[in-house]
Tab-separated table of C-alpha atoms in Angstrom:
chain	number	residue	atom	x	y	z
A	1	UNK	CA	-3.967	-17.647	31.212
A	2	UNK	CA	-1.374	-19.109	33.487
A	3	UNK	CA	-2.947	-17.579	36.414
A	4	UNK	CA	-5.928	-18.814	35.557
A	5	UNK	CA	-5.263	-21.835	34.914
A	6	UNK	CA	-3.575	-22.356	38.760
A	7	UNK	CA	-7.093	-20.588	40.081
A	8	UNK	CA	-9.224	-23.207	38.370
A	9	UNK	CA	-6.591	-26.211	39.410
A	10	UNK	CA	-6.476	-25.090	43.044
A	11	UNK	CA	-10.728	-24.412	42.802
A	12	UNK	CA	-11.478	-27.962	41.158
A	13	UNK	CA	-9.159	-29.439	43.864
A	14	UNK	CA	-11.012	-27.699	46.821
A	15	UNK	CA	-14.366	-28.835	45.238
A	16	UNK	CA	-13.416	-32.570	44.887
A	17	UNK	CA	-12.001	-32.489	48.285
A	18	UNK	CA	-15.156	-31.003	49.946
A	19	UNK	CA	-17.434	-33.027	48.264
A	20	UNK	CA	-15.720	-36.168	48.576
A	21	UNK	CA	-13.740	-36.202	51.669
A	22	UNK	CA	-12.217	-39.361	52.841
A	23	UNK	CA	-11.773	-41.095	49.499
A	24	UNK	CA	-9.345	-43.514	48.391
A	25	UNK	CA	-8.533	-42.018	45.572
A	26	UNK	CA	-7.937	-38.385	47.557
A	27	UNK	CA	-3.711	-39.119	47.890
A	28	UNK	CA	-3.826	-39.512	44.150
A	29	UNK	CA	-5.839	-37.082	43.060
A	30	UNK	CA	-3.895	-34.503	45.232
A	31	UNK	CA	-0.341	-35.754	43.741
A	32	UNK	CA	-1.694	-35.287	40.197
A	33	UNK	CA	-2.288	-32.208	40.943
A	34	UNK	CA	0.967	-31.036	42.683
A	35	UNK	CA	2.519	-32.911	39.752
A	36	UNK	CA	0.188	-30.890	37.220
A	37	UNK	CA	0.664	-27.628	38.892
A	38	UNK	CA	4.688	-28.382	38.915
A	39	UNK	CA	4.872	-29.585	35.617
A	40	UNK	CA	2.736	-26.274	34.431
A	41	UNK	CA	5.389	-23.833	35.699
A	42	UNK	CA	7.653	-25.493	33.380
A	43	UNK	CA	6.071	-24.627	30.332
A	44	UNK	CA	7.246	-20.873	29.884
A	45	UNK	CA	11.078	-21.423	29.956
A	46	UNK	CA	10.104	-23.802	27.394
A	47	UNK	CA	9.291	-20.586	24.849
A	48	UNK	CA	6.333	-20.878	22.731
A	49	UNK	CA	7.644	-22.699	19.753
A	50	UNK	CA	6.981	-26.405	19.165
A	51	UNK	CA	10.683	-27.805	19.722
A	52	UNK	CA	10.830	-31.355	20.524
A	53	UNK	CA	10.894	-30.237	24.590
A	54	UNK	CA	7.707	-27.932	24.172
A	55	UNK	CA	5.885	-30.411	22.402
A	56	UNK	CA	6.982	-33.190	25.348
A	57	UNK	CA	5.990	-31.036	28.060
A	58	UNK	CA	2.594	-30.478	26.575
A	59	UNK	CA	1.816	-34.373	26.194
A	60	UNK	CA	2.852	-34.617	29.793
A	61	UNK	CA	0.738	-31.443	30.791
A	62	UNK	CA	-2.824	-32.632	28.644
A	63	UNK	CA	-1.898	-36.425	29.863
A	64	UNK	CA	-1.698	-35.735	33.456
A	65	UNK	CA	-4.710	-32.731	33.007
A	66	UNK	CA	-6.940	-36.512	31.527
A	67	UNK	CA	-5.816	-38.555	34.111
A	68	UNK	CA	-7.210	-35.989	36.897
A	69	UNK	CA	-10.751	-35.925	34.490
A	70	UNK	CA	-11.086	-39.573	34.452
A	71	UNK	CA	-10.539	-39.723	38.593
A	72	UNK	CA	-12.274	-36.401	39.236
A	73	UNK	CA	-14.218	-34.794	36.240
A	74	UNK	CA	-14.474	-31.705	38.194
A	75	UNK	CA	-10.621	-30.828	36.939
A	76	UNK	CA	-12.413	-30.627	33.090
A	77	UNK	CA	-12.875	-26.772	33.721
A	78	UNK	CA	-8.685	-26.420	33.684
A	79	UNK	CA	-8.922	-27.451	29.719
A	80	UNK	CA	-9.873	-23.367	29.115
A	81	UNK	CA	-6.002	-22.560	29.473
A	82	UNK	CA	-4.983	-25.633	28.010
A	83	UNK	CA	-6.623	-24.673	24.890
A	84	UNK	CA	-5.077	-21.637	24.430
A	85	UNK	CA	-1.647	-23.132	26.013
A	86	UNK	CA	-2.061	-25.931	22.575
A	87	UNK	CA	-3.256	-23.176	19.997
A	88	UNK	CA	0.195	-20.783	20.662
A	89	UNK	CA	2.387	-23.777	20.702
A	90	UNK	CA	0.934	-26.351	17.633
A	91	UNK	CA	0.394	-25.157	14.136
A	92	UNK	CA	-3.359	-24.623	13.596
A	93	UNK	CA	-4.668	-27.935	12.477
A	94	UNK	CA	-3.233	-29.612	15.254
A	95	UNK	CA	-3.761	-27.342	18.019
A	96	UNK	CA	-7.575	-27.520	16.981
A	97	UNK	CA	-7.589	-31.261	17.026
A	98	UNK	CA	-5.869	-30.836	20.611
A	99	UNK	CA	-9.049	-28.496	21.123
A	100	UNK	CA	-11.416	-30.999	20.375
A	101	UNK	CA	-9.759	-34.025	22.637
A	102	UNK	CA	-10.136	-31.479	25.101
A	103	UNK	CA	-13.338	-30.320	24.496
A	104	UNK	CA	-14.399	-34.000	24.542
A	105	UNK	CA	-13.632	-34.655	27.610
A	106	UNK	CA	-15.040	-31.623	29.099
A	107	UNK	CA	-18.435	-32.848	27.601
A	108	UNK	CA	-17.938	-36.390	28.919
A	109	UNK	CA	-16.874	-34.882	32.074
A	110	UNK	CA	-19.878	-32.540	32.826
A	111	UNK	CA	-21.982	-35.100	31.358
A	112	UNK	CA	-21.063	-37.540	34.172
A	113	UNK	CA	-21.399	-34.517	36.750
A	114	UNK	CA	-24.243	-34.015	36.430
A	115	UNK	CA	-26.036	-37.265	35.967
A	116	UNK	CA	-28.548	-37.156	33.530
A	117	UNK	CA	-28.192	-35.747	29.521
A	118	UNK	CA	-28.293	-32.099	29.259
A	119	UNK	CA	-27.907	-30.311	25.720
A	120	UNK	CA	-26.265	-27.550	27.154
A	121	UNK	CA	-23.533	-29.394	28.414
A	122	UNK	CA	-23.615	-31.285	25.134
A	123	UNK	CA	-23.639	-28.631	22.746
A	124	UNK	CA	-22.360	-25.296	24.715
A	125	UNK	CA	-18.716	-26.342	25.943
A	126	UNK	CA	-18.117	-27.238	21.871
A	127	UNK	CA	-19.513	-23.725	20.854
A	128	UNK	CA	-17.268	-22.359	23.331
A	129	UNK	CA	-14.572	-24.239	22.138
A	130	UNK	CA	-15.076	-23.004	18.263
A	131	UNK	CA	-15.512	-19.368	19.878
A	132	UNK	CA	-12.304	-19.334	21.513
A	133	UNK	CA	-10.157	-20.972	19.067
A	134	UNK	CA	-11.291	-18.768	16.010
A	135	UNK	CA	-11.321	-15.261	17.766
A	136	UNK	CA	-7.547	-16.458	18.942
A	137	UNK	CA	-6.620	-17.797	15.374
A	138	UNK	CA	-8.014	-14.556	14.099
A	139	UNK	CA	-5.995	-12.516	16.680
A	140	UNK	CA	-3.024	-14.428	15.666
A	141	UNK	CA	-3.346	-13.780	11.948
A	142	UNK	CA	-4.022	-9.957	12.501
A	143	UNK	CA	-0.355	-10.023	14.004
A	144	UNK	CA	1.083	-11.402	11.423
A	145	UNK	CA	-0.241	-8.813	9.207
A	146	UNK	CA	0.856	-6.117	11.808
A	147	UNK	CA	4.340	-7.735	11.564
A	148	UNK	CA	4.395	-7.735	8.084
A	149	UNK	CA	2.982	-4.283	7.507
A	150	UNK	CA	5.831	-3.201	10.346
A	151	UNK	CA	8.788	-4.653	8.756
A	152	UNK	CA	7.379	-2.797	5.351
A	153	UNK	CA	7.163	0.472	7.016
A	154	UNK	CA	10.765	0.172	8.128
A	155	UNK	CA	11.762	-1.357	4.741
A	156	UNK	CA	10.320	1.434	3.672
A	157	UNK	CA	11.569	3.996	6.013
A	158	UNK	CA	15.443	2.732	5.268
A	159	UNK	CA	14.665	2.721	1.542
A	160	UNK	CA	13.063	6.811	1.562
A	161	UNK	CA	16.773	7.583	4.003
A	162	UNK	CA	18.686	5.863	1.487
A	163	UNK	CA	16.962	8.000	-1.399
A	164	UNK	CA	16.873	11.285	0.506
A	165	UNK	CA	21.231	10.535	1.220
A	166	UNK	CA	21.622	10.146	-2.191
A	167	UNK	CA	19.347	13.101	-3.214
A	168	UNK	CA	21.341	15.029	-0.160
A	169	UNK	CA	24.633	13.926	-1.815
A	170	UNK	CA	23.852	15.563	-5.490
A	171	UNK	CA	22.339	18.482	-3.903
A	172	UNK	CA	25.754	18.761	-1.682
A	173	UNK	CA	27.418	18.146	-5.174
A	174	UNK	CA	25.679	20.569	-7.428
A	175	UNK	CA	26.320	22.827	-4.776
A	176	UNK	CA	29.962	22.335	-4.452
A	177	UNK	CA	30.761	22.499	-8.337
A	178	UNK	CA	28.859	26.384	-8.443
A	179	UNK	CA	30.942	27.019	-5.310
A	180	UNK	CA	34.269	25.765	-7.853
A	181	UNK	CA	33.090	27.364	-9.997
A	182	UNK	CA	32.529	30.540	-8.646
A	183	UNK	CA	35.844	31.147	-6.658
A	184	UNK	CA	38.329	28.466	-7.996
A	185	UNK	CA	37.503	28.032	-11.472
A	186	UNK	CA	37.350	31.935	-12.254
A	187	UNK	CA	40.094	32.788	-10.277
A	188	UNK	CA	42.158	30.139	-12.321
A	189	UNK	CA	40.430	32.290	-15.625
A	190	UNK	CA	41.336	35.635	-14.436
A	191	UNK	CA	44.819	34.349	-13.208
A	192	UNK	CA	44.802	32.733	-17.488
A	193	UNK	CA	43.922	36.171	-19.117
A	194	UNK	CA	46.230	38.230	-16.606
A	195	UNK	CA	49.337	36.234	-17.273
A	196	UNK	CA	48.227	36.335	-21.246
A	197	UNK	CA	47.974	40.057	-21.769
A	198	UNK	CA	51.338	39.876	-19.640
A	199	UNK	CA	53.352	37.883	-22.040
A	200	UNK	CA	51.517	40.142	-24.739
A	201	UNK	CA	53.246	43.320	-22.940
A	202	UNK	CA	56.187	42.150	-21.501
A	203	UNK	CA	58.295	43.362	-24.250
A	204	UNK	CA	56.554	46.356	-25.223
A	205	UNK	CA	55.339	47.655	-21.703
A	206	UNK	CA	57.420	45.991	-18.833
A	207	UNK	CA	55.859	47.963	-15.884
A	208	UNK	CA	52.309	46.744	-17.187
A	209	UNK	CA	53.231	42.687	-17.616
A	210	UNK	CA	54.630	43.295	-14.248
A	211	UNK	CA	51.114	44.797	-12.869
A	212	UNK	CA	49.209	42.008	-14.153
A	213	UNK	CA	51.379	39.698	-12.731
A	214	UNK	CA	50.887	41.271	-9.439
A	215	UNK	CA	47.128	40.857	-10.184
A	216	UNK	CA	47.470	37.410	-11.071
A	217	UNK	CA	49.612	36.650	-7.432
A	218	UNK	CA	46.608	38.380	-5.597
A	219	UNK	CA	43.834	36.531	-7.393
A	220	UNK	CA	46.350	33.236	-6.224
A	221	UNK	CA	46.226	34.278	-2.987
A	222	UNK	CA	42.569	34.926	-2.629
A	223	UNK	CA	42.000	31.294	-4.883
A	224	UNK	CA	44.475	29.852	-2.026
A	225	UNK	CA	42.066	31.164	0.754
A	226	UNK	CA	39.160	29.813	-0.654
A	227	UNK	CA	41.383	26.859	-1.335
A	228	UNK	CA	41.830	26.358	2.414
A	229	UNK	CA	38.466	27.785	3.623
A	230	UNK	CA	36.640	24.769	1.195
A	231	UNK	CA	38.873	22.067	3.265
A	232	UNK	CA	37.487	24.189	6.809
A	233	UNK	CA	33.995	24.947	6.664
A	234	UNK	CA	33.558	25.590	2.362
A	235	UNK	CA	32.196	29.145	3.608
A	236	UNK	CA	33.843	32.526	1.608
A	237	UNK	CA	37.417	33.426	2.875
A	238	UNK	CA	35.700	37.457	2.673
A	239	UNK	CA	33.151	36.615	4.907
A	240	UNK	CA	35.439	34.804	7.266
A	241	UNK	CA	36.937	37.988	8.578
A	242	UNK	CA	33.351	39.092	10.312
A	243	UNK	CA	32.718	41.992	8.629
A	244	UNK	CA	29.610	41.313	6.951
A	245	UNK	CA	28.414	41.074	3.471
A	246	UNK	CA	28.693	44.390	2.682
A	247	UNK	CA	32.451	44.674	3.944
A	248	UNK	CA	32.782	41.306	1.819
A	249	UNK	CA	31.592	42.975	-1.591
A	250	UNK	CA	33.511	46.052	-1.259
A	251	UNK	CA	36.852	44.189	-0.826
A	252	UNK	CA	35.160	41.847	-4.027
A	253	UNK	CA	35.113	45.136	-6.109
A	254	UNK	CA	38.523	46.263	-4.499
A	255	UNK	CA	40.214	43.347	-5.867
A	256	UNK	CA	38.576	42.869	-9.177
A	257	UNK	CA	39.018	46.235	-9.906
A	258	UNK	CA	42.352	47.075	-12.295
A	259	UNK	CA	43.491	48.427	-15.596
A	260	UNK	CA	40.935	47.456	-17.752
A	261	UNK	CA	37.823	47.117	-15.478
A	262	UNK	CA	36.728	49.667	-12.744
A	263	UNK	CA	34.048	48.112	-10.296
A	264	UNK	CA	32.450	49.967	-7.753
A	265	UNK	CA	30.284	48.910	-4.753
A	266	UNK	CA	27.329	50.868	-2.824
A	267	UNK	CA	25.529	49.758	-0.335
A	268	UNK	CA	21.972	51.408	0.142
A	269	UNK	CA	19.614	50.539	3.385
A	270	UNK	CA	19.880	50.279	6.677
A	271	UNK	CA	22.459	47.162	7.882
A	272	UNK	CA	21.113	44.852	8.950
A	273	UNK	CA	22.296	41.406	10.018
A	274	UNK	CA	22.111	38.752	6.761
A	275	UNK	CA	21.939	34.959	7.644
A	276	UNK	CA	24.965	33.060	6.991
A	277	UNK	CA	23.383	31.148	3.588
A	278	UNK	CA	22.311	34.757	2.591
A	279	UNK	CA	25.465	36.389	2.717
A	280	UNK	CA	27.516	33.535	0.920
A	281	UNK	CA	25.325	33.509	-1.803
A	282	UNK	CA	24.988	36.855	-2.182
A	283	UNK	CA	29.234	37.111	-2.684
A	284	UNK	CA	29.210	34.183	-5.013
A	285	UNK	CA	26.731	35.365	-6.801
A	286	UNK	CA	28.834	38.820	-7.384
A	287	UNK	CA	31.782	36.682	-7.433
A	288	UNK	CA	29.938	34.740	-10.912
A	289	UNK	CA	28.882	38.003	-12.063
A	290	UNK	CA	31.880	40.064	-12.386
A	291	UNK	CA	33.645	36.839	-13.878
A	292	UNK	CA	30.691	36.796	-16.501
A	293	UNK	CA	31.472	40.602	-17.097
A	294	UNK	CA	35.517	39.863	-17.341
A	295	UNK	CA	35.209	37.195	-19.741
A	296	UNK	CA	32.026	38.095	-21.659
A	297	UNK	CA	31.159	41.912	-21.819
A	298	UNK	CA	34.183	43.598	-22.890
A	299	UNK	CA	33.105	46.116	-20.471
A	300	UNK	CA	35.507	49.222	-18.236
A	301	UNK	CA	33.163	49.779	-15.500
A	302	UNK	CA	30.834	47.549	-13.365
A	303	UNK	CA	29.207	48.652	-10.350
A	304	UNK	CA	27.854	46.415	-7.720
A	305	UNK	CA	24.766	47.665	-5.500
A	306	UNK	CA	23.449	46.059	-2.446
A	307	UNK	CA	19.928	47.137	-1.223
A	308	UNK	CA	18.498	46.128	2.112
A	309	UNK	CA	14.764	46.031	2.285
A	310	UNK	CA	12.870	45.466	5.373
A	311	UNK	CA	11.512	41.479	3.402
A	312	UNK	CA	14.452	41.234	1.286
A	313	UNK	CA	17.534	41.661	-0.253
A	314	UNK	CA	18.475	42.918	-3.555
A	315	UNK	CA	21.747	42.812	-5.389
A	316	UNK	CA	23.032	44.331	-8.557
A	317	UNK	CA	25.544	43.520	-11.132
A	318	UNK	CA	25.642	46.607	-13.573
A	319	UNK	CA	28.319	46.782	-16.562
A	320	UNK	CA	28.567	48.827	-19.890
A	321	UNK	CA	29.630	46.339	-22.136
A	322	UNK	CA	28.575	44.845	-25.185
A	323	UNK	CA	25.213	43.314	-23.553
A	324	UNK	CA	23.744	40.396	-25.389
A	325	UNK	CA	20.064	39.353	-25.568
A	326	UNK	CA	19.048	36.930	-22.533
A	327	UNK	CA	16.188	35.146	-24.422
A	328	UNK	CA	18.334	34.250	-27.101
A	329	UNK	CA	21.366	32.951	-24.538
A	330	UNK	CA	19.074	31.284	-22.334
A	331	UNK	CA	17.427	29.173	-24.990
A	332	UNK	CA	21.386	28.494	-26.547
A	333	UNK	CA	22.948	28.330	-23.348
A	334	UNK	CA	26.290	30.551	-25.026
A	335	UNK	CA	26.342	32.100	-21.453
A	336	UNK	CA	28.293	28.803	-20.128
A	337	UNK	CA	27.815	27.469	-16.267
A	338	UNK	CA	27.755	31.125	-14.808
A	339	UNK	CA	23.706	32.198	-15.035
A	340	UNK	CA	22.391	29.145	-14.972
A	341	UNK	CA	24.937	28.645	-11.465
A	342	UNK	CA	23.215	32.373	-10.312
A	343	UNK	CA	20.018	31.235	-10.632
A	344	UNK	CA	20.050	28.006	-9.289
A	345	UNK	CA	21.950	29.465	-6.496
A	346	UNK	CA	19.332	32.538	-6.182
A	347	UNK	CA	16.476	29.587	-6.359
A	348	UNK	CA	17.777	27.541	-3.404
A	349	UNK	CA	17.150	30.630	-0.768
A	350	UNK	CA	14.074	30.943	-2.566
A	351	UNK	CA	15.379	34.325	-4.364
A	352	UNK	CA	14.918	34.975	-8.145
A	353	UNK	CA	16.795	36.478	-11.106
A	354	UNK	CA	16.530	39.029	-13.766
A	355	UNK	CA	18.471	40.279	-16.381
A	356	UNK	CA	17.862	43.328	-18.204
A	357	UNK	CA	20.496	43.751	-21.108
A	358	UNK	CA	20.624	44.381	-25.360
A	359	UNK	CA	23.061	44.001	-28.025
A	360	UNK	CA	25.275	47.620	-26.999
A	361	UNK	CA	24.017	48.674	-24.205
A	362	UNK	CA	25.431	46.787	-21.477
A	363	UNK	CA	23.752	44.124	-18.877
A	364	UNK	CA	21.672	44.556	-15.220
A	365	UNK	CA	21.764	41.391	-13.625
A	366	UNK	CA	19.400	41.623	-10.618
A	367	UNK	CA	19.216	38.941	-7.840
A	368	UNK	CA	16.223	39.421	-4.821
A	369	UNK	CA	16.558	37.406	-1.872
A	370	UNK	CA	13.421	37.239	0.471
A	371	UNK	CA	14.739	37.532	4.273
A	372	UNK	CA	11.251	36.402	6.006
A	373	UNK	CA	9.050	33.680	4.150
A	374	UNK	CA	5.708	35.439	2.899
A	375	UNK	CA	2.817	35.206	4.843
A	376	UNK	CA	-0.439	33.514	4.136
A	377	UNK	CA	-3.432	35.785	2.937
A	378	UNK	CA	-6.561	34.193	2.815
């Protein structure tokens, strides 16, 4: 608009100056519109906004623009910008009373041009007018929508990262207190019944309170590792060492294994590299198995078998104690924090969990562990 508004300045001053050459009214006509064109590169450092300054300079602009009409009615043409330059600047009622001053004298104007009454220069410059203002008022109120409909998608977009922090936060929560609760919290049990059935003994059987004792430093240790490896990286200390999973759940049934409960690991499959998630869940999940078996089964052997499958992973948590009947815990929830912390734990890699067990004849706790995602069949 700018640029065309300095084309059809400099075009209506070549006309009037070709068709009336000589004139006494030529000096003024060619200051007004040096004085026009000067006073029209002011407007954009102005901004768009009608502050007192911006709505000065446009009564100077239109006031000059009608002065050059009334000597030269050629200069009516330069009202096109001018309506646009009054419709971004006023609010809407005014800027289209601005458009119809203008449009007036364009009519008056042509009218006098060309010498005679025409209807098209009557009736077509309003139309023209009406066009132009509604298709920009239209254009202006789309905007706003767009503006509107852009701040709500980033009101919106804040308001769905706020909800998925917070959802992050009790995920990272829930996950934390099964990761308690399967190294710190039953270390701090096992540590509890060591150090009772050594104050049981002590008198009776020295060289036994001061086994379980010895049990109860190493299960410190080990809860001071995981202590320490929570504050690095909250990955298992056993894992930490590099040797795998299956190196992990050996030195698991190494250490839980003592006086009263025998656990033995096998490892069947080929080895094969686990992911990082895998492998930790897999060793707390043994971890909150045998803790389940210490405190719950009664049981004097438990045997821990890994199985890698080509699609999956398969561990199991095998004891001969008292067993119990899992439709009747899971519906009382007697079984504490422990399954339900296996099977959520199972459920976030997308793994399941059975349990096979009776009333005398010990428990199978079986968690699978898909390596690949399944593929589609259609």
């Amino acid at each position: 608009m700018h640029t065309a508004f300095f084309l059809l300045l400099a075009a209506s001053l070549a006309r009037f100056l070709i068709r009336h050459p000589g004139e006494p009214r030529t000096p003024w006509i060619i200051a007004l519109s040096v004085s026009l064109a000067l006073l029209y590169v002011l407007g954009p450092s102005l901004g768009t906004r009608p502050t007192p300054h911006r709505l000065a300079w446009l009564t100077l602009v239109v006031a000059a623009w009608g002065v050059l009409v009334m000597l030269a009615p050629s200069f009516a043409w330069c009202a096109v910008p001018l309506f646009y330059t009054g419709l971004r600047t006023l609010p809407p009622r005014a800027a289209l009373l601005l458009v119809a001053v203008l449009t007036t004298f364009v009519v008056a104007a042509q009218l006098e041009l060309a010498g005679h009454f025409d209807p098209n220069l009557l009736f077509a410059p309003p139309a023209w007018a009406a066009v132009a203002s509604a298709v920009f008022l239209y254009m202006q109120r789309q905007a706003a929508r767009q503006r509107d409909l852009i701040d709500d998608l980033i009101r919106t977009r804040r308001e769905l990262a706020a909800t998925e922090r917070r959802e992050g936060t009790l995920a990272e929560r829930q996950r934390l207190s099964m990761e308690i609760h399967d190294t710190l919290a039953q270390g701090l049990s096992s540590q509890q019944m060591l150090l009772q059935a050594a104050d049981r003994v002590w008198d009776a059987d020295p060289a036994k309170a001061r086994t379980h004792v010895r049990t109860a430093e190493s299960i410190t240790e080990r809860g001071l590792a995981e202590a320490r490896r929570f504050v690095h990286d909250l990955a298992p200390a056993d894992l930490a060492d590099g040797g795998g999973v299956t190196q992990a759940l050996r030195a698991l049934a190494e250490r839980e294994s003592d006086a009263g409960l025998t656990v033995r690991f096998h490892a069947e499959g080929a080895p094969v590299p686990l992911p990082d998630r895998v492998g930790s869940a897999l060793l707390r999940i043994a971890q909150g198995a045998l803790a389940n078996v210490r405190e719950h089964a009664e049981a004097t052997t438990a045997a821990l078998t890994l199985t890698l499958l080509d699609d999956q992973v398969v561990l199991d948590v095998a004891d001969d104690g008292r067993g119990f009947t899992p439709s009747a815990a899971r519906s009382t929830g007697v079984r504490g924090h422990g399954l339900p912390a296996i099977r959520a734990r199972a459920g976030q890699l997308g793994g399941r969990l059975t349990i096979e067990s009776a009333p005398g004849e010990g428990t199978v706790l079986s968690v699978s562990i898909p390596l690949e995602p399944p593929l589609e069949t259609s």
